[in-house]
Amino acid sequence: MLVEEKEMRVLSPTAILGYGFPLDSFRRGIAKGPHVIAVDAGSIDPGPYYLGSGNSFTDYKAVKRDLEVILTSCYDLGIPLVIGTAGGSGANMHLNWCLEIIREVVRENKLSFKAAIVEAEIPRNRLLKKLELGKIKKLFPHEEITLGDLEQSTAIVGQMGIEPFIKAFEFGADIIIAGRAYDPAVFACYPIFKGYDKALSLHMGKILECACIAATPGSGSDCMMGYIRKDHFCLEPLNETRRCTTTSVAAHTMYEKSNPYLLPGPGGALDLRFTSFEQVNEGVVKVKGSKYITSNQYTVKIEGAGLIGYRALSIAGARDPIFIGNVQEIILEVKKRVEDNFQDLIDPYFLTFRLYGRDGVMGAMEPLKNYACHELGIVIEAVSKSQEIANTICSFARSTMMHYGYPKRIATAGNLAFPFSPSDLEAGKVYKFLIHHLVEVDDPMELFKIRIAQI
Amino acid sequence: MRLLELAEVIRSKNASPFELTMDIIFKSERIFKQIVGQRVITTSTIAKLYQIPEDKVVSIIEFAHARAIKITIIRPVSSGDLGDTDIYGAQQHAPLMNWEIEYQGVNSGNGGGTG
């Protein structure tokens, strides 16, 4: 395919759909004539609950606000919109949630689009077959996949590469709403579809997917423009108070990645060993020299989370120096009392006391183990197979700790300060990441389903 | 000298739900080169600082483009699993900040080298 124009401008409004952006920045971007708007709508960072439960970590009203601004602009300008990892985790429940918001915005603003909807949730039986064929590979440092992981994960998603997006453009889609996607692909697909270099497009996508996080001062809720040309790309923040510097852009290249020189994705890896970063003017950085290494075997990363129980929490504080000084021994005694009181209980439970002010943030990795503090935040946490048992254990641990008569105690009325009534909270379902593996495929499209709809 | 005084950015974040990656971006090219040359940030010093076995330190990579050293370790538990304390892994960098590093930085100025 021939490069039709000298440059393509890709507008990234925000780091995650629903995180917002200033209208001034967005308008400045629109005034520069973007050829496409692309936005990442999710992340695995908020943890296993969201993928496992089917809920989004972003808020309905906040996502709707962003979509309203973006969709009306795309409609007015006649430019495409690409959304990846819809609904936060990109399984079908998330995708449908995002679609519902899009339909609402379209209806209320009298818009109309030819939409391509790309599903990334993979039917379990297809993966069982892959497992049988030995096509699911371990991804360091996680363990080998088991049949149990596949059976216990509520929904399993695959990270799509650029191919399903390009197929959607070939179908003539105005907007693409995709489930779980490799973040850079969301931004790189349109330039690649139009003939721009794959390595540069993907590298630009890696930076644009977080919008202004790559600028200084950084922000996850402000707009960034990417300009891709034949042999380089440039990045420009769309807010006058932010700048891209060679350091901020290079630093973002390595963000959330273990190896800054080799960034693996579906079907290959970005090779940044020969990349150079150049300050074009105050605020704009030019990048060139990035290469792409195609893998012999195309692999897709799959993710899945499974239900492991139900959680109950109690939040308290302590201010008594004698209690604080003895808290570790007190916790051991309280745990013993709980165990003794419920020795007939068949279901196992997990009971822990998080001590903020001591090692609540870092646990065993905390270097300041015996640092004196004048007050302590305590989160009592119980997890078990049912909500009822989690509630029982949490409640009993809380009342035992409240009135526990530890040695040398002089405050005999109570040991804990509760900020809330009720003191105990049902935190509901608890999930765990079970699947984080690679699947070998014969065709990059194999695991993804595209449907076209007029909305 | 505390690492905090030599760096412009010290941060930590998940790199997948199973790994934690920490970036130290130095204030200048010179400091970066000096620290790299001194070989003070190693598997063994990181393991000691974080009180983890050395085989939990996945890699320590110098990234000259960003004047940075990137340290990746295996998470004690995966993000969100029972006992996790930091789902995003965004607050595990603090021990690096107060790390006392013997920095033999050359003072610019009168050129009185101490050798």
XYZ file of C-alpha atoms in Angstrom:
570
model
C 0.000 0.000 0.000
C 1.253 3.470 -0.816
C 1.592 6.238 1.696
C -1.197 8.590 0.667
C -0.098 11.610 2.637
C 3.125 12.954 4.022
C 2.020 12.585 7.605
C -0.730 11.052 9.651
C -1.957 12.661 12.847
C -3.255 10.394 15.601
C -5.084 12.058 18.484
C -5.011 10.385 21.900
C -7.472 12.237 24.146
C -6.837 10.483 27.463
C -4.920 7.612 29.051
C -8.099 5.640 29.736
C -11.580 6.320 28.418
C -13.409 7.818 31.368
C -10.349 9.462 32.938
C -11.377 12.725 31.239
C -9.477 15.499 29.430
C -9.673 19.315 29.268
C -11.890 20.498 26.382
C -9.319 23.161 25.495
C -6.657 20.510 24.867
C -9.069 18.409 22.833
C -10.117 21.404 20.707
C -6.478 22.285 20.120
C -6.019 18.745 18.852
C -9.070 18.948 16.590
C -7.796 22.239 15.137
C -4.661 20.401 13.989
C -6.779 18.100 11.835
C -6.346 14.563 13.204
C -6.829 11.700 10.747
C -7.991 9.364 13.494
C -8.820 9.421 17.192
C -7.784 6.403 19.228
C -8.319 5.629 22.884
C -7.406 2.851 25.252
C -10.390 2.014 27.464
C -8.860 -0.424 29.892
C -5.987 -1.965 31.785
C -5.098 -5.074 33.760
C -3.594 -2.885 36.489
C -6.712 -2.495 38.649
C -6.443 -6.177 39.468
C -8.315 -9.442 38.900
C -11.734 -8.389 40.241
C -12.742 -6.446 37.128
C -11.907 -9.108 34.578
C -13.362 -11.812 36.825
C -16.626 -10.068 37.712
C -17.370 -8.437 34.361
C -17.591 -4.972 35.931
C -15.681 -1.933 34.732
C -13.218 -0.015 36.894
C -14.265 3.129 35.035
C -17.486 4.977 35.749
C -20.496 5.004 33.399
C -21.065 8.773 33.531
C -17.353 9.568 33.159
C -17.019 7.250 30.140
C -20.162 8.748 28.625
C -18.798 12.278 29.030
C -15.579 11.380 27.187
C -17.431 9.479 24.460
C -19.875 12.315 23.881
C -17.044 14.756 23.128
C -15.093 12.264 21.021
C -17.974 10.721 19.042
C -19.550 14.041 18.059
C -16.145 15.283 16.811
C -15.519 12.094 14.829
C -18.973 12.395 13.277
C -18.544 16.085 12.384
C -15.064 15.596 10.933
C -15.806 12.245 9.312
C -12.730 10.616 10.888
C -12.537 7.134 12.384
C -12.434 6.280 16.076
C -10.685 3.249 17.537
C -11.455 2.015 21.055
C -9.453 -0.840 22.572
C -10.020 -2.926 25.727
C -13.584 -1.634 25.974
C -15.172 -1.575 29.404
C -11.883 -1.839 31.274
C -11.013 -5.506 30.823
C -12.291 -6.271 27.327
C -14.412 -9.409 27.929
C -17.871 -9.505 26.327
C -19.650 -8.070 29.386
C -17.255 -5.105 29.336
C -17.565 -4.668 25.581
C -21.360 -4.656 25.787
C -21.282 -2.140 28.629
C -19.196 0.210 26.491
C -21.441 -0.382 23.474
C -24.494 0.496 25.518
C -22.939 3.878 26.361
C -22.003 4.455 22.714
C -25.546 3.677 21.575
C -26.912 6.104 24.159
C -24.576 8.896 23.001
C -25.377 8.185 19.346
C -29.128 8.274 20.041
C -29.048 11.428 22.148
C -26.860 13.336 19.691
C -28.485 11.989 16.519
C -25.237 10.537 15.187
C -24.780 7.495 12.991
C -21.817 5.170 12.442
C -20.873 1.997 10.715
C -19.361 0.192 13.683
C -17.100 -2.818 13.816
C -17.372 -4.682 17.107
C -14.485 -7.025 17.817
C -14.895 -9.635 20.543
C -11.823 -10.749 22.453
C -13.445 -13.225 24.820
C -12.396 -16.708 23.834
C -14.816 -19.620 24.241
C -13.462 -22.069 26.834
C -13.753 -25.113 24.565
C -11.407 -23.547 22.003
C -8.793 -23.054 24.690
C -9.306 -26.580 26.023
C -8.466 -27.762 22.549
C -5.363 -25.535 22.466
C -4.336 -26.986 25.829
C -4.706 -30.517 24.503
C -2.512 -29.640 21.542
C 0.130 -28.122 23.833
C -0.362 -24.681 22.287
C -0.675 -22.743 25.551
C 2.721 -21.628 26.771
C 3.989 -20.432 30.128
C 4.828 -16.756 30.454
C 7.583 -16.111 32.988
C 7.290 -15.819 35.984
C 3.785 -17.330 36.084
C 3.351 -21.100 36.212
C 2.276 -23.557 33.519
C -1.430 -23.478 32.779
C -3.674 -26.201 34.210
C -7.056 -27.545 33.224
C -8.325 -26.067 36.502
C -7.205 -22.563 35.496
C -9.241 -22.827 32.309
C -12.266 -24.229 34.119
C -12.208 -21.742 37.011
C -11.652 -18.523 35.059
C -14.955 -16.726 34.601
C -14.025 -15.132 31.275
C -10.840 -15.531 29.269
C -9.713 -12.752 26.960
C -6.986 -12.576 24.332
C -4.961 -9.450 23.548
C -5.569 -8.796 19.866
C -2.894 -7.332 17.643
C -3.360 -4.945 14.698
C -4.899 -7.545 12.356
C -8.556 -7.492 13.543
C -8.492 -3.673 13.450
C -7.149 -3.640 9.905
C -9.820 -6.133 8.885
C -12.426 -3.813 10.414
C -11.079 -0.870 8.375
C -11.238 -3.029 5.260
C -14.939 -3.571 6.024
C -15.285 0.217 5.937
C -15.914 0.761 9.641
C -16.191 4.345 10.925
C -15.663 3.294 14.494
C -14.078 0.183 15.953
C -15.003 -0.980 19.434
C -12.705 -3.787 20.439
C -12.476 -6.029 23.462
C -9.088 -6.786 25.031
C -6.355 -5.414 22.779
C -2.619 -4.910 22.851
C -2.608 -1.198 23.771
C -0.202 0.059 21.049
C -2.261 -1.713 18.338
C -5.222 0.591 19.036
C -3.130 3.591 17.933
C -0.935 1.870 15.345
C -3.649 0.102 13.337
C -4.811 3.058 11.254
C -1.306 4.284 10.281
C -0.326 0.700 9.398
C -3.573 0.274 7.412
C -2.603 3.399 5.470
C 0.890 2.111 4.760
C 3.049 3.647 7.474
C 5.937 1.746 9.029
C 4.851 -0.932 11.484
C 7.667 -0.466 14.007
C 7.245 3.317 14.149
C 3.461 3.029 14.334
C 3.626 0.561 17.213
C 6.280 2.523 19.077
C 4.202 5.686 18.696
C 1.205 3.667 19.927
C 3.121 2.489 22.980
C 3.572 6.122 23.991
C 0.182 7.488 22.868
C -1.767 4.828 24.757
C -1.105 6.700 27.990
C -1.751 10.110 26.385
C 0.028 12.810 28.399
C 1.673 10.491 30.936
C 4.680 10.707 28.584
C 4.843 14.500 28.955
C 6.242 16.597 31.758
C 4.435 17.396 33.951
C 2.669 14.128 33.196
C -1.065 13.538 33.243
C -3.324 10.568 32.592
C -6.178 12.882 31.692
C -4.906 15.197 28.979
C -4.520 15.011 25.180
C -1.451 14.125 23.107
C -0.950 14.191 19.334
C 1.245 11.764 17.444
C 2.543 12.667 13.966
C 3.817 9.750 11.959
C 5.873 10.302 8.798
C 7.902 8.068 6.517
C 10.911 7.455 8.767
C 10.056 8.966 12.156
C 7.272 10.116 14.411
C 6.780 13.153 16.632
C 4.851 13.635 19.859
C 3.249 16.848 21.012
C 1.199 17.463 24.179
C -1.931 19.492 23.435
C -1.842 21.472 26.639
C 0.511 24.460 26.741
C 1.533 23.711 30.317
C 3.062 20.337 29.308
C 6.081 19.451 27.236
C 7.535 16.304 25.761
C 11.240 15.994 26.430
C 13.588 13.317 25.155
C 13.809 12.030 28.723
C 10.055 12.019 29.337
C 9.395 10.162 26.075
C 12.275 7.704 26.507
C 11.177 7.158 30.110
C 7.658 6.399 28.966
C 8.933 3.925 26.403
C 10.090 1.752 29.289
C 7.023 2.364 31.471
C 5.431 -0.828 32.825
C 7.836 -3.013 30.850
C 10.566 -5.225 32.227
C 12.983 -4.808 29.293
C 13.186 -1.324 27.758
C 14.901 -2.492 24.552
C 12.591 -5.293 23.533
C 8.850 -4.915 23.892
C 7.043 -8.117 22.919
C 3.486 -8.047 21.580
C 1.216 -10.175 19.414
C 3.202 -11.627 16.535
C 6.536 -9.999 17.277
C 8.509 -7.502 19.298
C 9.458 -3.859 19.063
C 13.231 -3.556 18.971
C 14.360 -0.234 20.405
C 18.103 -0.829 20.480
C 18.659 1.602 17.598
C 15.981 4.127 18.506
C 16.945 7.768 18.865
C 15.070 10.587 20.561
C 15.539 14.181 19.454
C 14.166 17.434 20.864
C 12.605 19.220 17.852
C 11.487 22.295 19.729
C 10.275 23.082 23.208
C 7.643 20.436 23.782
C 7.984 18.254 20.674
C 10.092 15.103 20.498
C 11.055 13.208 17.350
C 11.680 9.459 17.471
C 13.278 7.287 14.823
C 15.171 4.068 14.313
C 12.721 1.680 15.994
C 12.600 -1.761 14.396
C 10.185 -4.666 14.427
C 11.104 -8.307 14.819
C 8.444 -10.704 13.520
C 8.186 -13.937 15.510
C 8.295 -17.268 13.742
C 5.265 -18.277 15.753
C 2.408 -15.809 16.241
C 1.261 -15.800 19.868
C -1.622 -14.085 21.631
C -1.506 -13.293 25.336
C -4.539 -14.592 27.217
C -5.812 -13.420 30.597
C -8.288 -14.959 32.996
C -9.350 -14.518 36.613
C -11.303 -16.906 38.803
C -13.439 -16.537 41.935
C -11.581 -17.614 45.082
C -13.935 -16.448 47.806
C -15.706 -13.594 49.535
C -14.190 -10.829 51.631
C -15.222 -8.943 54.775
C -13.253 -6.003 56.187
C -13.127 -4.011 59.369
C -11.254 -0.705 59.493
C -9.917 0.579 62.794
C -7.177 2.680 64.324
C -5.076 2.499 67.462
C -3.459 5.324 69.449
C -2.479 3.631 72.703
C 1.331 3.292 72.798
C 1.248 0.114 74.919
C -1.174 -1.536 72.481
C 0.900 -0.396 69.483
C 4.069 -1.713 71.102
C 2.507 -5.136 71.573
C 0.406 -5.326 68.427
C 2.217 -8.290 66.824
C 1.701 -10.498 69.894
C -1.898 -9.291 70.203
C -2.598 -10.301 66.598
C -1.202 -13.785 67.205
C -3.409 -14.180 70.280
C -6.507 -12.908 68.475
C -5.871 -15.375 65.624
C -5.579 -18.185 68.188
C -8.870 -17.172 69.802
C -10.625 -17.143 66.418
C -9.210 -20.555 65.568
C -10.216 -22.002 68.907
C -13.725 -20.562 68.776
C -14.445 -21.912 65.303
C -12.577 -25.201 65.443
C -15.658 -27.017 64.122
C -15.688 -24.873 61.005
C -14.924 -27.025 57.973
C -14.371 -24.280 55.409
C -10.890 -22.769 55.470
C -10.564 -19.035 55.921
C -7.856 -16.421 55.400
C -7.526 -13.892 58.197
C -5.035 -11.070 58.149
C -4.391 -7.793 59.944
C -2.899 -5.054 57.814
C -0.995 -2.508 59.842
C -0.767 0.892 58.191
C 1.974 2.924 59.802
C 4.090 -0.219 60.124
C 4.210 -2.409 56.987
C 0.745 -2.152 55.448
C 2.134 -0.997 52.096
C 5.175 -3.213 51.667
C 4.571 -6.252 53.869
C 7.649 -8.458 54.155
C 9.653 -6.141 51.840
C 9.376 -3.221 54.306
C 12.875 -2.276 55.496
C 11.753 -0.127 58.468
C 10.418 -2.978 60.572
C 10.582 -1.515 64.066
C 9.964 2.101 63.379
C 8.045 3.747 66.216
C 4.697 5.223 65.224
C 2.237 7.126 67.358
C -0.843 5.749 65.658
C -1.642 2.681 63.639
C -4.243 2.010 60.955
C -5.582 -1.539 61.137
C -7.545 -3.340 58.426
C -8.879 -6.691 59.563
C -9.570 -8.849 56.524
C -11.299 -12.213 56.311
C -11.787 -14.224 53.118
C -13.666 -17.495 52.887
C -15.784 -19.621 50.554
C -18.977 -17.829 51.497
C -19.778 -14.262 52.485
C -21.402 -15.507 55.694
C -18.241 -17.199 56.940
C -16.062 -14.230 55.945
C -18.445 -11.972 57.910
C -18.342 -14.265 60.940
C -14.548 -14.469 61.053
C -14.089 -10.737 60.500
C -16.673 -9.811 63.097
C -15.264 -12.187 65.696
C -11.677 -11.063 65.088
C -12.773 -7.436 65.412
C -14.648 -7.909 68.709
C -11.831 -10.050 70.114
C -9.181 -7.475 69.225
C -11.343 -4.631 70.598
C -11.520 -6.135 74.050
C -8.402 -8.264 74.191
C -6.660 -8.000 77.581
C -3.012 -7.880 76.581
C -0.216 -7.804 79.202
C 0.503 -4.400 80.792
C -2.755 -2.995 79.426
C -4.013 0.059 81.318
C -6.708 1.184 78.878
C -9.277 -1.388 79.904
C -12.289 0.012 78.028
C -11.345 -0.846 74.458
C -8.361 -1.198 72.108
C -9.622 0.127 68.791
C -11.023 3.346 67.346
C -13.594 2.624 64.627
C -14.275 5.464 62.214
C -17.556 3.950 60.971
C -20.689 2.252 62.140
C -21.147 -0.433 60.945
C -17.510 -1.225 61.622
C -17.510 -4.212 59.261
C -17.959 -4.084 55.489
C -18.872 -6.813 53.052
C -16.355 -6.438 50.209
C -17.919 -9.220 48.165
C -16.312 -11.481 45.618
C -12.558 -11.990 45.506
C -10.834 -13.022 42.280
C -7.349 -14.140 41.441
C -5.412 -14.014 38.163
C -5.184 -17.621 37.014
C -4.383 -17.183 33.360
C -1.587 -15.033 31.978
C -0.204 -17.205 29.212
C 0.568 -17.241 25.516
C -1.486 -19.127 22.940
C 0.038 -20.150 19.642
C -2.221 -19.393 16.696
C -2.049 -20.159 12.979
C -3.905 -16.994 12.068
C -3.825 -13.669 14.008
C -7.620 -13.459 13.528
C -8.260 -16.947 14.837
C -9.416 -16.028 18.347
C -11.313 -12.816 17.535
C -14.769 -12.263 16.129
C -15.778 -9.166 14.133
C -19.331 -8.055 13.493
C -20.480 -4.969 11.657
C -23.452 -2.977 12.902
C -25.037 0.316 11.952
C -25.514 2.305 15.129
C 24.556 10.108 49.363
C 20.904 9.122 49.242
C 19.712 7.938 45.847
C 16.925 10.490 46.141
C 19.480 13.262 45.718
C 20.847 11.786 42.490
C 17.596 10.945 40.754
C 14.873 12.891 39.015
C 12.390 10.001 38.992
C 12.175 6.952 41.249
C 9.038 4.882 40.661
C 7.560 1.408 40.755
C 4.728 -0.200 38.812
C 3.438 -3.615 37.799
C 4.912 -5.061 34.625
C 2.137 -7.695 34.272
C 0.335 -8.914 37.401
C 3.355 -11.044 38.341
C 6.274 -8.632 38.127
C 7.168 -5.313 39.618
C 9.408 -2.923 37.735
C 11.232 0.029 39.250
C 12.787 2.895 37.332
C 15.483 5.219 38.556
C 16.000 8.149 36.175
C 19.123 10.086 37.106
C 19.430 13.867 37.154
C 22.196 13.978 34.579
C 24.027 11.892 32.046
C 27.130 12.176 34.210
C 25.492 10.840 37.358
C 23.944 8.006 35.334
C 27.293 6.988 33.853
C 29.020 7.278 37.215
C 26.452 5.052 38.975
C 26.528 2.522 36.153
C 30.341 2.509 36.324
C 30.354 1.994 40.077
C 28.195 -1.141 39.743
C 26.374 -0.483 43.006
C 22.888 -1.375 41.802
C 23.185 -5.124 41.442
C 21.103 -8.261 41.946
C 22.696 -8.752 45.314
C 22.228 -5.181 46.625
C 18.620 -5.101 45.422
C 17.870 -8.481 46.991
C 19.300 -7.215 50.269
C 17.385 -3.916 50.119
C 14.068 -5.660 49.450
C 14.851 -8.674 51.678
C 14.100 -11.106 48.874
C 16.131 -14.035 47.521
C 18.420 -13.114 44.610
C 16.479 -15.351 42.223
C 13.474 -13.047 42.683
C 15.419 -10.248 41.003
C 14.623 -10.746 37.335
C 16.805 -8.105 35.732
C 18.666 -4.844 36.144
C 18.946 -3.021 32.839
C 20.561 0.285 31.999
C 18.563 2.398 29.559
C 20.828 5.208 28.399
C 18.104 6.991 26.381
C 16.348 7.875 29.610
C 19.479 8.017 31.841
C 17.754 5.219 33.702
C 18.315 1.973 35.494
C 15.381 -0.410 35.428
C 15.019 -3.052 38.107
C 12.470 -5.846 37.748
C 11.559 -8.237 40.545
C 8.995 -11.004 40.916
C 6.036 -9.894 43.018
C 5.759 -11.636 46.414
C 2.154 -12.464 45.405
C 0.412 -11.701 42.135
C -1.601 -8.493 41.876
C -4.828 -8.843 43.841
C -4.126 -12.298 45.227
C -4.658 -12.919 48.948
C -2.120 -10.949 50.950
C -1.231 -8.463 48.207
C -0.619 -4.992 49.583
C -0.308 -2.910 46.418
C -2.520 -3.846 43.445
C -0.866 -1.429 40.971
C 2.585 -1.865 42.514
C 2.906 1.916 42.578
C 4.335 2.340 46.114
C 7.145 -0.196 46.239
C 9.901 2.235 45.261
C 10.340 3.983 48.614
C 13.313 1.924 49.899
C 15.267 3.041 46.822
C 14.831 6.687 47.749
C 16.611 6.423 51.074
C 19.256 4.053 49.818
C 22.678 5.381 50.862
C 24.918 5.050 47.867
C 28.584 5.755 47.881
C 28.671 8.271 45.074
C 32.136 9.318 43.981
C 30.779 12.216 41.962
C 33.356 14.576 40.522
C 32.728 18.133 41.638
C 32.663 20.579 38.832
C 34.506 23.734 39.804
C 38.141 24.277 40.581
C 39.217 20.979 39.138
C 40.956 19.923 42.326
C 40.690 16.218 41.695
C 41.036 13.975 44.696
C 41.922 10.862 42.729
